mmCIF file of C-alpha atoms in Angstrom:
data_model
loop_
_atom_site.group_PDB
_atom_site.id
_atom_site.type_symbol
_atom_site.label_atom_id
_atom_site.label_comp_id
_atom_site.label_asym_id
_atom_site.label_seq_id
_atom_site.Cartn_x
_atom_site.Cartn_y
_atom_site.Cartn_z
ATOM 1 C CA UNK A 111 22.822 47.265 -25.158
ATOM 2 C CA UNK A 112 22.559 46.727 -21.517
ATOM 3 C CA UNK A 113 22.589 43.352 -19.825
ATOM 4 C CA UNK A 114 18.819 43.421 -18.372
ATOM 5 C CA UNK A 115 17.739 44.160 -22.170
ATOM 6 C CA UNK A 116 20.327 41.615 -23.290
ATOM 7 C CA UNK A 117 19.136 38.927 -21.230
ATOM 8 C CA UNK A 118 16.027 39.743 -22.233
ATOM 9 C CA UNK A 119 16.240 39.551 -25.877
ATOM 10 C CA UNK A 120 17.888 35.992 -25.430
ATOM 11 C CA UNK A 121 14.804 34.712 -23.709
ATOM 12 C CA UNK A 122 12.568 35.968 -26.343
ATOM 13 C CA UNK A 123 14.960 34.473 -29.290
ATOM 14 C CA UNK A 124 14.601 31.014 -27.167
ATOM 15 C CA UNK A 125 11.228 31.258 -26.908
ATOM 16 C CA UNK A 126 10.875 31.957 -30.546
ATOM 17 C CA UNK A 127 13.222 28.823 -31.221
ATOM 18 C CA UNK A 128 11.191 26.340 -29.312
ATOM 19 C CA UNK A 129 8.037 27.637 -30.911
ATOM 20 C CA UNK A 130 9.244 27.922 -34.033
ATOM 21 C CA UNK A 131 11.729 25.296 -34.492
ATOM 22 C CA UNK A 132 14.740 27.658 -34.878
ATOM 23 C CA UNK A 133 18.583 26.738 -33.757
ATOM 24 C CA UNK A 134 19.209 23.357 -34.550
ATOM 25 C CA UNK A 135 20.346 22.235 -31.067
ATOM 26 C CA UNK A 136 17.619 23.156 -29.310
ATOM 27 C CA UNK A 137 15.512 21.443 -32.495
ATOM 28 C CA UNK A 138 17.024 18.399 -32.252
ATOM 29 C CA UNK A 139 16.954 18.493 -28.057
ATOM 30 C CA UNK A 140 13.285 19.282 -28.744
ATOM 31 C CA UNK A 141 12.207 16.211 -31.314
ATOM 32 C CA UNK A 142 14.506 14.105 -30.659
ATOM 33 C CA UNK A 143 13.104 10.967 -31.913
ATOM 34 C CA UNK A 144 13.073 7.989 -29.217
ATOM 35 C CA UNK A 145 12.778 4.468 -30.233
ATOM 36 C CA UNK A 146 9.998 1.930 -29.293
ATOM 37 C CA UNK A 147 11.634 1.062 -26.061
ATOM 38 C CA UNK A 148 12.620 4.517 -24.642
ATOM 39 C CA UNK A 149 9.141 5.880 -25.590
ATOM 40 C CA UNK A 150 7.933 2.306 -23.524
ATOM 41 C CA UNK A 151 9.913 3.245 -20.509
ATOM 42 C CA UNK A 152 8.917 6.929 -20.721
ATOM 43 C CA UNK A 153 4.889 5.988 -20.508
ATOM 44 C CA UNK A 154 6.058 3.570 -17.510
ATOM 45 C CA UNK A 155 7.588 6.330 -15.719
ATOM 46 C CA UNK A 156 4.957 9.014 -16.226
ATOM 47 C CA UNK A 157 2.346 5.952 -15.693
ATOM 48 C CA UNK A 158 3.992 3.159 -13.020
ATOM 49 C CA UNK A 159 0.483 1.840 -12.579
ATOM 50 C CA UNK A 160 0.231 0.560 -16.145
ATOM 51 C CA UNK A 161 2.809 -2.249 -15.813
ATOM 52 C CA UNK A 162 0.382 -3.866 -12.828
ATOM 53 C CA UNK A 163 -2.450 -3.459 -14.434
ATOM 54 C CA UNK A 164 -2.020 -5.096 -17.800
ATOM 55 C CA UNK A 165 -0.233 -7.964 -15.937
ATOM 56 C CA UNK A 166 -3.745 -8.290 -13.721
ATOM 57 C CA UNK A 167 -5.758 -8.276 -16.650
ATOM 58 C CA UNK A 168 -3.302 -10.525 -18.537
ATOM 59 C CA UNK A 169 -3.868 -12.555 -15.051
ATOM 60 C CA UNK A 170 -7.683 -12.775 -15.810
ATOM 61 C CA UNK A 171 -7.798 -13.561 -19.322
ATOM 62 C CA UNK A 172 -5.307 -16.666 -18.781
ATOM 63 C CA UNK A 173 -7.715 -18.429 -15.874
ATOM 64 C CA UNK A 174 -10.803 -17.306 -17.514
ATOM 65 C CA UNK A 175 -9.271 -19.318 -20.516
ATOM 66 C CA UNK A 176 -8.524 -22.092 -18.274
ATOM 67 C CA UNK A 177 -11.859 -22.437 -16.053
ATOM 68 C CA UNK A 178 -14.171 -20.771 -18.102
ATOM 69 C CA UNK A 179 -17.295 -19.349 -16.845
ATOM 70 C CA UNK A 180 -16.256 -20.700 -13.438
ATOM 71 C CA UNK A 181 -13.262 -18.286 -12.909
ATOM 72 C CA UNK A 182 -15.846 -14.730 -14.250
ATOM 73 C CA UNK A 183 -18.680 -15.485 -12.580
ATOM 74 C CA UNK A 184 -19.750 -12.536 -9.977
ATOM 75 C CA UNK A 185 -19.293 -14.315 -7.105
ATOM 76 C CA UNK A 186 -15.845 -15.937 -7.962
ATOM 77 C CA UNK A 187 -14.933 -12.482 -9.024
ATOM 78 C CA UNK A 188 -15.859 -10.847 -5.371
ATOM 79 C CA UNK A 189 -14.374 -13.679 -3.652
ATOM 80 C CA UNK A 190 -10.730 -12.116 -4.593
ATOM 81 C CA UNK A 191 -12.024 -8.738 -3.271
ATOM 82 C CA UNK A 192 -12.435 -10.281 -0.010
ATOM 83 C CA UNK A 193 -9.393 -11.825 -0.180
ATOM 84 C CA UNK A 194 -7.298 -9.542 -0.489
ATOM 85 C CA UNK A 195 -9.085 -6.495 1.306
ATOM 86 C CA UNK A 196 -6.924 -6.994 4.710
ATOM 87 C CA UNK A 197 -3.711 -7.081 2.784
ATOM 88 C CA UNK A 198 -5.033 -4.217 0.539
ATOM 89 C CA UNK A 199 -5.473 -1.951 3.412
ATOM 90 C CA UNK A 200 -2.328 -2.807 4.925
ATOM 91 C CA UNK A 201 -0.769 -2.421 1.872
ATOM 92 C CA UNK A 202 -1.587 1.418 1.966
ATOM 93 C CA UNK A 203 -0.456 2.196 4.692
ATOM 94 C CA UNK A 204 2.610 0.014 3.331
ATOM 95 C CA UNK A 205 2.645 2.653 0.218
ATOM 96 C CA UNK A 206 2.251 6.152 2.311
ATOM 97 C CA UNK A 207 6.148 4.580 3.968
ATOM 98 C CA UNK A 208 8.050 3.330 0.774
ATOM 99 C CA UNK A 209 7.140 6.326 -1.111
ATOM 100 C CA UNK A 210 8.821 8.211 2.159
ATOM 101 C CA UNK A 211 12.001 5.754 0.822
ATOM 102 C CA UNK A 212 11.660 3.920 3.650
ATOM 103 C CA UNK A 213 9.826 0.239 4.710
ATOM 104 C CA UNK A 214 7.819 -0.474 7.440
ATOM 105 C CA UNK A 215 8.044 -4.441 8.758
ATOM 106 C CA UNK A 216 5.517 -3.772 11.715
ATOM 107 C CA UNK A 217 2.049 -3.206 9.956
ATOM 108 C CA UNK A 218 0.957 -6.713 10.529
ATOM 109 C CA UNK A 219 1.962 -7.096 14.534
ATOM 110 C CA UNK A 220 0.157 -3.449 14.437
ATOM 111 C CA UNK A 221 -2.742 -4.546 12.974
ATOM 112 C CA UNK A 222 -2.979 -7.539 15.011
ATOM 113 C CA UNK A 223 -2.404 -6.280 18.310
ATOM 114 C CA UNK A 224 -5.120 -3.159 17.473
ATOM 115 C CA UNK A 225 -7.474 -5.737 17.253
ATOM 116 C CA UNK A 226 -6.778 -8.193 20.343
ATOM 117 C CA UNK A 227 -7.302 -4.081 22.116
ATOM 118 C CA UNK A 228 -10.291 -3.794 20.602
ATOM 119 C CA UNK A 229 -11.429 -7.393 21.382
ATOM 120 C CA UNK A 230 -10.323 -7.560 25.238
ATOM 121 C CA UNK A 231 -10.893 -3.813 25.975
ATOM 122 C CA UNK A 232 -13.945 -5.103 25.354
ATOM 123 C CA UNK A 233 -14.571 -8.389 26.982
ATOM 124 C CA UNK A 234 -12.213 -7.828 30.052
ATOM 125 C CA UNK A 235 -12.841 -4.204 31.219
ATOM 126 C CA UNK A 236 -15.976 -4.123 29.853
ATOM 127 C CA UNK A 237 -15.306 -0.785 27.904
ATOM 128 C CA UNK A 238 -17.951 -0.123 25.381
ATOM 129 C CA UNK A 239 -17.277 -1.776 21.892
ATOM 130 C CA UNK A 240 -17.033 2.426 20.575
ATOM 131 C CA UNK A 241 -14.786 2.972 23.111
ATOM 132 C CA UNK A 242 -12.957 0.023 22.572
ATOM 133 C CA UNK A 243 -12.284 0.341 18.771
ATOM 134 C CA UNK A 244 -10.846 3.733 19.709
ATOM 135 C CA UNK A 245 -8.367 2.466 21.900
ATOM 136 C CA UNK A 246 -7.214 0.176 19.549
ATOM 137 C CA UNK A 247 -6.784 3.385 16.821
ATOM 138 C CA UNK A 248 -5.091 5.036 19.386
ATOM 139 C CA UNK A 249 -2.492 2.081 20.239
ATOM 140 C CA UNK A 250 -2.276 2.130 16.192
ATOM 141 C CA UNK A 251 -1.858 5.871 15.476
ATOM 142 C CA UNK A 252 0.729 5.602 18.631
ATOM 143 C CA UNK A 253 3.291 2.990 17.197
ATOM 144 C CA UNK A 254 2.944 4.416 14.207
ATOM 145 C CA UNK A 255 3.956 7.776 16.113
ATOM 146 C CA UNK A 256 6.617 6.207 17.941
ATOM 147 C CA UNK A 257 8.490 4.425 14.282
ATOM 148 C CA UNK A 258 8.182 7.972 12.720
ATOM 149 C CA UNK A 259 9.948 9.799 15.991
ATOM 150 C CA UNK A 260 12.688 7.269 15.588
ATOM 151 C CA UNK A 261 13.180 7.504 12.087
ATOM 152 C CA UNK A 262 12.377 11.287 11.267
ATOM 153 C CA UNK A 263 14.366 12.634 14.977
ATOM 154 C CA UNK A 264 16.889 9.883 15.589
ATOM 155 C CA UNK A 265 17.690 9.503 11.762
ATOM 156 C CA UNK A 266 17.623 5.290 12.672
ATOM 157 C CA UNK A 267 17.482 3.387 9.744
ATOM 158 C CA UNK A 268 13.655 2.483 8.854
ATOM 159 C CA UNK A 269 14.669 -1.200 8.553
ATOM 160 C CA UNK A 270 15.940 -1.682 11.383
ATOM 161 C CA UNK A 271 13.402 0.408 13.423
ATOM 162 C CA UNK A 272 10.521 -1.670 12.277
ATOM 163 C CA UNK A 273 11.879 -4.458 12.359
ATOM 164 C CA UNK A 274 12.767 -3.882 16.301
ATOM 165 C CA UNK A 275 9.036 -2.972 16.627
ATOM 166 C CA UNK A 276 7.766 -5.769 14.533
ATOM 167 C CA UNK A 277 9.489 -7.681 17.801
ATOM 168 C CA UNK A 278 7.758 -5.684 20.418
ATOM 169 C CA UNK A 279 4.882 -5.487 19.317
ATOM 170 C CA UNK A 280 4.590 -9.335 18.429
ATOM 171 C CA UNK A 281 5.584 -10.212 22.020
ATOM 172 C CA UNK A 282 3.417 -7.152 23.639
ATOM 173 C CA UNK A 283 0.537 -8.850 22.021
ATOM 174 C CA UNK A 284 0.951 -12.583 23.098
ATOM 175 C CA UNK A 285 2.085 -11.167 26.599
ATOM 176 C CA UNK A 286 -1.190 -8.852 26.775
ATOM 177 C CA UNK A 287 -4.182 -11.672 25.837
ATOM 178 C CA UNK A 288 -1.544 -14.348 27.285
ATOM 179 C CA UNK A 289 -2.690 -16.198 23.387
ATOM 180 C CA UNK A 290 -6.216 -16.104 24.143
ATOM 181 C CA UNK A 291 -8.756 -16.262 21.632
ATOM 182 C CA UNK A 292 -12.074 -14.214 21.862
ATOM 183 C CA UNK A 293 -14.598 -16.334 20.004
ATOM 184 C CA UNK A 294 -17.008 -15.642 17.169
ATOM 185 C CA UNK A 295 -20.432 -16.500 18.923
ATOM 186 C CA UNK A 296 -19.317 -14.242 22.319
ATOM 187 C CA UNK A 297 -18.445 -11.175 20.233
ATOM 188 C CA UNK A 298 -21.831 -11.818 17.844
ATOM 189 C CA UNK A 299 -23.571 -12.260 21.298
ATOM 190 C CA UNK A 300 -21.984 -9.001 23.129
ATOM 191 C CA UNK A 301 -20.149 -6.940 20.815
ATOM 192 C CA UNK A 302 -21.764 -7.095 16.921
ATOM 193 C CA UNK A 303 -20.330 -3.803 15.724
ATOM 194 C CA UNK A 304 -16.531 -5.472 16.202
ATOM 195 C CA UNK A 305 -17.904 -7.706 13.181
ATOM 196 C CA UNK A 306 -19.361 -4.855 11.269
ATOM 197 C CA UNK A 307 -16.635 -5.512 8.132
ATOM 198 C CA UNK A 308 -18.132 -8.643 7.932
ATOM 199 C CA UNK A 309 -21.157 -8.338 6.554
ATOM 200 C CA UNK A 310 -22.411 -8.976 3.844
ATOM 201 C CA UNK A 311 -23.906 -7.029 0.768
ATOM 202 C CA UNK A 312 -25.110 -8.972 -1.892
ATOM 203 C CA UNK A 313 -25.652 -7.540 -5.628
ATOM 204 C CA UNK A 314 -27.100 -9.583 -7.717
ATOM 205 C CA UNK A 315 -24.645 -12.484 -7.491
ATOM 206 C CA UNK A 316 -21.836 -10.649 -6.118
ATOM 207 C CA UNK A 317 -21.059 -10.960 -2.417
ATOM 208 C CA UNK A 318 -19.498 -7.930 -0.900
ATOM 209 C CA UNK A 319 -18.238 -7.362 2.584
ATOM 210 C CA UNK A 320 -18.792 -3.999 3.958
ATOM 211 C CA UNK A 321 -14.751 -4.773 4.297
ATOM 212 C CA UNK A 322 -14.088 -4.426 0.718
ATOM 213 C CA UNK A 323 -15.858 -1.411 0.562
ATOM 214 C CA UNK A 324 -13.531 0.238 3.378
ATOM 215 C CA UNK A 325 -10.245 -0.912 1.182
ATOM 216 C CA UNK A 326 -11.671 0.867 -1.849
ATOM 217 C CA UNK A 327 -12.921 3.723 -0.627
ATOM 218 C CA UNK A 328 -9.797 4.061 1.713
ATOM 219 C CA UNK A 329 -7.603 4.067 -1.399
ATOM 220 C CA UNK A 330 -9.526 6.349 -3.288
ATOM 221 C CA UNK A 331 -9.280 8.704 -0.727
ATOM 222 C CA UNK A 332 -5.311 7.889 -0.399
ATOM 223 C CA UNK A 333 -5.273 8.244 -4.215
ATOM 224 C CA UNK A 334 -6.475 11.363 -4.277
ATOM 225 C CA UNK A 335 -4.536 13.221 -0.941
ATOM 226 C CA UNK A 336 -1.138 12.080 -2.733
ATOM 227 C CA UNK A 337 -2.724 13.130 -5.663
ATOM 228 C CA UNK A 338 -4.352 16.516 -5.064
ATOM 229 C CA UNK A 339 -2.883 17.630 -2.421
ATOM 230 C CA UNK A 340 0.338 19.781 -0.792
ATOM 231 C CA UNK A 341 0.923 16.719 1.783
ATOM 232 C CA UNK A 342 0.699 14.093 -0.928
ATOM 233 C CA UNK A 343 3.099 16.417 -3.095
ATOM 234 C CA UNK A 344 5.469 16.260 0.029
ATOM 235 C CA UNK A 345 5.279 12.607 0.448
ATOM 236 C CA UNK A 346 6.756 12.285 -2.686
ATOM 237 C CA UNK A 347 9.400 15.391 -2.637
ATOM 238 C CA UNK A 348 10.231 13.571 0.656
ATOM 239 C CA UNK A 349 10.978 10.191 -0.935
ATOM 240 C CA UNK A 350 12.891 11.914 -4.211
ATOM 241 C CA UNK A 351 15.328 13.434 -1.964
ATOM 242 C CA UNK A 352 14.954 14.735 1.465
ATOM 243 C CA UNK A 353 17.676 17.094 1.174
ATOM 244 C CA UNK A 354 16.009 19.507 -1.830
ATOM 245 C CA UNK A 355 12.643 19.527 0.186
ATOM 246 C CA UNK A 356 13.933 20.596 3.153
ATOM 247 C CA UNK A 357 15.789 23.231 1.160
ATOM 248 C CA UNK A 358 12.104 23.699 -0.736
ATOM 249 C CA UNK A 359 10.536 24.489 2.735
ATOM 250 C CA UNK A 360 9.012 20.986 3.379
ATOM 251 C CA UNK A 361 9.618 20.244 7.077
ATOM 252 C CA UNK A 362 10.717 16.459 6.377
ATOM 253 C CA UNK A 363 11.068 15.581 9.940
ATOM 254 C CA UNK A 364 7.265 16.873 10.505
ATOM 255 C CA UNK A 365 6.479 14.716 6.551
ATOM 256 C CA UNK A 366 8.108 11.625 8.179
ATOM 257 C CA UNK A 367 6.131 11.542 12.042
ATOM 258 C CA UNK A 368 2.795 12.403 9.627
ATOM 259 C CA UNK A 369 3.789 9.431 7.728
ATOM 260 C CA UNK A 370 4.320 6.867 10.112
ATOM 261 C CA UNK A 371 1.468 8.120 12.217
ATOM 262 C CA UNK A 372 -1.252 7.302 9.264
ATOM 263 C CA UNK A 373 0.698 4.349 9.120
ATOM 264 C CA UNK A 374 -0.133 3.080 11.830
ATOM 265 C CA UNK A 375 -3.975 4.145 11.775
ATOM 266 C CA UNK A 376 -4.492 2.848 8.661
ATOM 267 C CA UNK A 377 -2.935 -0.731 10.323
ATOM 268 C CA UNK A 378 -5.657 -0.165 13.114
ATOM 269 C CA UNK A 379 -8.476 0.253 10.850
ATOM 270 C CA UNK A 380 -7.108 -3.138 9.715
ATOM 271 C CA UNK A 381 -7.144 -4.888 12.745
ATOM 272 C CA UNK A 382 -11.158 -3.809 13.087
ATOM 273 C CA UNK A 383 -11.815 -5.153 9.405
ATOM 274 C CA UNK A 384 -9.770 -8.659 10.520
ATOM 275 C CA UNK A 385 -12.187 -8.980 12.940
ATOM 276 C CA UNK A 386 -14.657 -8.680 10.626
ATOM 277 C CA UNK A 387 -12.919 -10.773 8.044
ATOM 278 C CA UNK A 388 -12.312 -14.007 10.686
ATOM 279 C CA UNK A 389 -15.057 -13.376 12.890
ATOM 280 C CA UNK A 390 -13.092 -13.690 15.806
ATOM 281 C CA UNK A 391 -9.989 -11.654 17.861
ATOM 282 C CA UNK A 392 -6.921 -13.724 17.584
ATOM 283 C CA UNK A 393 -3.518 -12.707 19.067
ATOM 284 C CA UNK A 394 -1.994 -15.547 16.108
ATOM 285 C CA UNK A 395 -4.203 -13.802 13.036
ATOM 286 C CA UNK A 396 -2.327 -12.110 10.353
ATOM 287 C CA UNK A 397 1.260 -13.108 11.202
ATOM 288 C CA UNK A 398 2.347 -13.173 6.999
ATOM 289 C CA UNK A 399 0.513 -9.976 6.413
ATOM 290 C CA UNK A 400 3.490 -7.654 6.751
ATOM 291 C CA UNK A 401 5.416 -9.537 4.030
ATOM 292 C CA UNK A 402 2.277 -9.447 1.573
ATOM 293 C CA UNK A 403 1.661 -5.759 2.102
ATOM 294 C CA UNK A 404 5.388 -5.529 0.751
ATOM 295 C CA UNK A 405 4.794 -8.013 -1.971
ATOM 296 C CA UNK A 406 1.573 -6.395 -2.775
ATOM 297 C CA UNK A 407 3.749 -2.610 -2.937
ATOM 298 C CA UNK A 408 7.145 -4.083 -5.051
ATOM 299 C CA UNK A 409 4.298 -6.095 -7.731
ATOM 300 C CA UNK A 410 2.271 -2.873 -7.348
ATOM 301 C CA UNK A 411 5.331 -0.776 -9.322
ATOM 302 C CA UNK A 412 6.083 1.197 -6.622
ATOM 303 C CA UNK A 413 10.226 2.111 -6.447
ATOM 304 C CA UNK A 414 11.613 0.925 -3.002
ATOM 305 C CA UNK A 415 14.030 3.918 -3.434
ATOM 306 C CA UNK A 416 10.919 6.338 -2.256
ATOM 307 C CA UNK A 417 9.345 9.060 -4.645
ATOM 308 C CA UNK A 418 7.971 7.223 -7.189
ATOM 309 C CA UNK A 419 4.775 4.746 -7.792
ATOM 310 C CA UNK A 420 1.177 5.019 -7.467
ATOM 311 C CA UNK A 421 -1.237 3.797 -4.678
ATOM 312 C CA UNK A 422 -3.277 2.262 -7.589
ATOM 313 C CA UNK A 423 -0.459 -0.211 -8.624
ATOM 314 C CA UNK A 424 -0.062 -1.380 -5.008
ATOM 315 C CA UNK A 425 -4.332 -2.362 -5.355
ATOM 316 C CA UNK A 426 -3.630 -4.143 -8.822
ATOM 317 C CA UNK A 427 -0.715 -5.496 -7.094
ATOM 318 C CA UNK A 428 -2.185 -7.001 -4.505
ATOM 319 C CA UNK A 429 -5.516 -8.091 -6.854
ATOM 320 C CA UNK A 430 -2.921 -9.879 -8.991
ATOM 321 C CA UNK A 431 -1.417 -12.154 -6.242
ATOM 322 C CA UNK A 432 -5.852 -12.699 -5.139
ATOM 323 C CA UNK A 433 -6.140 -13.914 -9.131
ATOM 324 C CA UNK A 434 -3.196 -15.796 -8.764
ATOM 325 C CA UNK A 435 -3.950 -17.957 -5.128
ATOM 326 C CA UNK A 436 -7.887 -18.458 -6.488
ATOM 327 C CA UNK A 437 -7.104 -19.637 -9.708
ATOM 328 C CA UNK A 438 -4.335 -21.945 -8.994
ATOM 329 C CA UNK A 439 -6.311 -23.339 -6.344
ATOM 330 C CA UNK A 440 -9.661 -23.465 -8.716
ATOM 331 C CA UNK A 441 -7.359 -25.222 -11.259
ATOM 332 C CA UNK A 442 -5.876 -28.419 -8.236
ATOM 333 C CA UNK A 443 -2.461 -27.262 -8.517
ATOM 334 C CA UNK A 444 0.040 -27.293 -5.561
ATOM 335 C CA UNK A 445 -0.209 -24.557 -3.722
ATOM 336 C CA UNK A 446 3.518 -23.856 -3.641
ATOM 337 C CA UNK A 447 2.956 -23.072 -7.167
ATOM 338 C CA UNK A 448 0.945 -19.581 -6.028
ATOM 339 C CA UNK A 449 4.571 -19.093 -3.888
ATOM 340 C CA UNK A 450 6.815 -19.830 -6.991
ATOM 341 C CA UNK A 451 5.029 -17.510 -9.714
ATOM 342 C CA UNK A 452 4.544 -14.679 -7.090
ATOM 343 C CA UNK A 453 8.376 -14.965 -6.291
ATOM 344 C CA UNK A 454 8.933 -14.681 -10.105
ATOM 345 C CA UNK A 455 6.633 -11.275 -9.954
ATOM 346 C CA UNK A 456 8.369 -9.794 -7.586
ATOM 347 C CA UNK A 457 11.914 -9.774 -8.774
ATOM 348 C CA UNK A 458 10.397 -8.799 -12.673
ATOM 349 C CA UNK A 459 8.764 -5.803 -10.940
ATOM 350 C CA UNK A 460 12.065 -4.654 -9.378
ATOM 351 C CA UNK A 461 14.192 -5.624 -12.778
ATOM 352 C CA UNK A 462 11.241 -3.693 -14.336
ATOM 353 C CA UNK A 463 11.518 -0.629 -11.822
ATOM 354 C CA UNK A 464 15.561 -0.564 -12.024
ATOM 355 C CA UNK A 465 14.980 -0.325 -16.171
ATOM 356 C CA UNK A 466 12.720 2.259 -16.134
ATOM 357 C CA UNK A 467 14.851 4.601 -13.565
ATOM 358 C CA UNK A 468 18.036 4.321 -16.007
ATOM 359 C CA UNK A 469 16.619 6.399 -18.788
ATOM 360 C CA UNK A 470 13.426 8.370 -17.024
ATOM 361 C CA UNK A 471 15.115 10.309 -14.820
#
């Protein structure tokens, strides 16, 4: 018999096997029976927003124990949403880096300096408040650009890149509004629209800002590129291991800049909502919010090793740490309390990512 026909009658006889239960080896690789904690971290892996969500509505269920009606009413309820909508939306643009395997320590002096653009484009050149807000996207998208160039061309390590831009950006933006504070009533007075993601919609007794709607519907739309599409495929291939999707024809340099560039606009669209959020443009605002985007991502499930995690978690992630602050608070503890059980979250999610890794691979 010739090899072609050889080779081909061993793929049918496989085929057969696996359908049919033949050869005992591949049988027993087939059904191998797992136990309750291999078939656990198998549903983790294939699901890694599951872990954050049963902890948020374990979260719930223990303060709505503990305050009662006070802790589920609608309004209490929203009040997290608003919360944590700054940090949510920093916190993707967070996720779109770590699943690239690297970290990003700059989205907060991003965000902030965005808006202080946005705020004295406005009030010192007189720009128009459109105008304005575009600047401040473009200064976004731009350091953003700028990370991703050194990262993706110089091969620098993403730590240490962000970190060195976390610097200059901080000191660009106290240098540039030399600390000054653009006050509520001047940009109600002058420039409403920089306060748009601060309004209000009320339904029923829920209080929404139009702020929270722009974190969900930015994540759902996040979800669903890394979900649905050949770029959000790549983000992931990219954070597995660079090396096999360059060899698969993904252009990882091009993946990286792309990256880092959303990264950045994302952190812009940020600074707008903040503005919203404190009703004024402050060069101090935000200072912690690069840290809770991170804390947020790593309670969220998402592996700091890149390729793995799910936009989702990083929402429940940073939900949990809203239920958390509000209900301590609602209950008189001390608030270092919120500090100390968030700490203890974040080192169970990594202990909890590093178990799941060693047998879903």
């Amino acid at each position: 018999m010739s090899e072609p026909h050889a080779a081909q009658n061993s793929a049918n006889d496989y085929e057969s096997a696996l359908s049919s239960g033949g050869p005992s080896s591949v049988a027993a690789f087939d059904t191998h029976d797992r136990n309750f904690l291999q078939k656990l971290q198998h549903f983790l892996h294939s699901s890694p927003a599951a872990v954050p969500l049963i902890v948020l509505i374990m979260s719930l269920v223990v303060f709505g124990l503990l305050l009662g009606g006070k802790f589920f009413s609608a309004f209490t309820l929203t009040l997290i949403l608003q919360q944590v909508a700054i940090v949510g939306i920093v916190g993707a643009a967070q996720t779109l880096v770590i699943l690239t395997a690297g970290i990003d320590l700059s989205v907060g002096a991003i965000m902030v300096l965005s808006s202080v653009i946005m705020g004295q484009f406005t009030f010192r050149y007189g720009l128009p408040p459109t105008i304005a807000i575009l600047c401040g996207f473009m200064v976004g998208a731009f350091c953003g650009w700028i990370n991703g160039v050194l990262v993706a061309r110089m091969k620098l390590p993403p730590f240490i890149v962000t970190l060195g831009m976390w610097q200059i950006v901080l000191a660009s933006n106290f240098l540039y509004s030399a600390n000054e504070t653009i006050r509520s009533q001047d940009i109600a007075q002058n420039a409403p629209i920089l306060q748009f993601f601060g309004e209000n919609l009320r339904l029923g007794g829920a209080v929404l800002t139009y702020g929270v709607i722009g974190m969900v519907l930015l994540v759902a739309f996040l979800w669903y590129v890394l979900n649905n599409t050949a770029w959000g495929r790549h983000v992931y291939a990219v954070g597995d291991d660079p090396d096999a999707a360059e060899l698969a024809g993904v252009n990882v340099r091009r993946m990286l800049i792309s990256v880092y560039t959303l990264s950045g606009l994302i952190c812009a669209f940020a600074g707008w909502v903040l503005i919203g959020r404190i009703g004024s443009v402050s060069p101090t605002a935000g200072q912690f919010t690069n840290i809770e985007s991170i804390t947020a991502v790593v309670i969220g499930g998402l592996s700091l090793f890149g390729g793995r995690g799910s936009i989702l978690g990083m929402l429940f992630g940073a939900l949990i740490v809203g239920v958390f602050s509000l209900g301590l608070r609602l209950i008189g503890t001390d608030p270092q309390w919120t500090y100390l059980l968030i700490g203890v979250l974040i080192i169970a999610a990594v202990a909890i990512d590093q178990w799941i890794r060693k047998v879903a691979g």
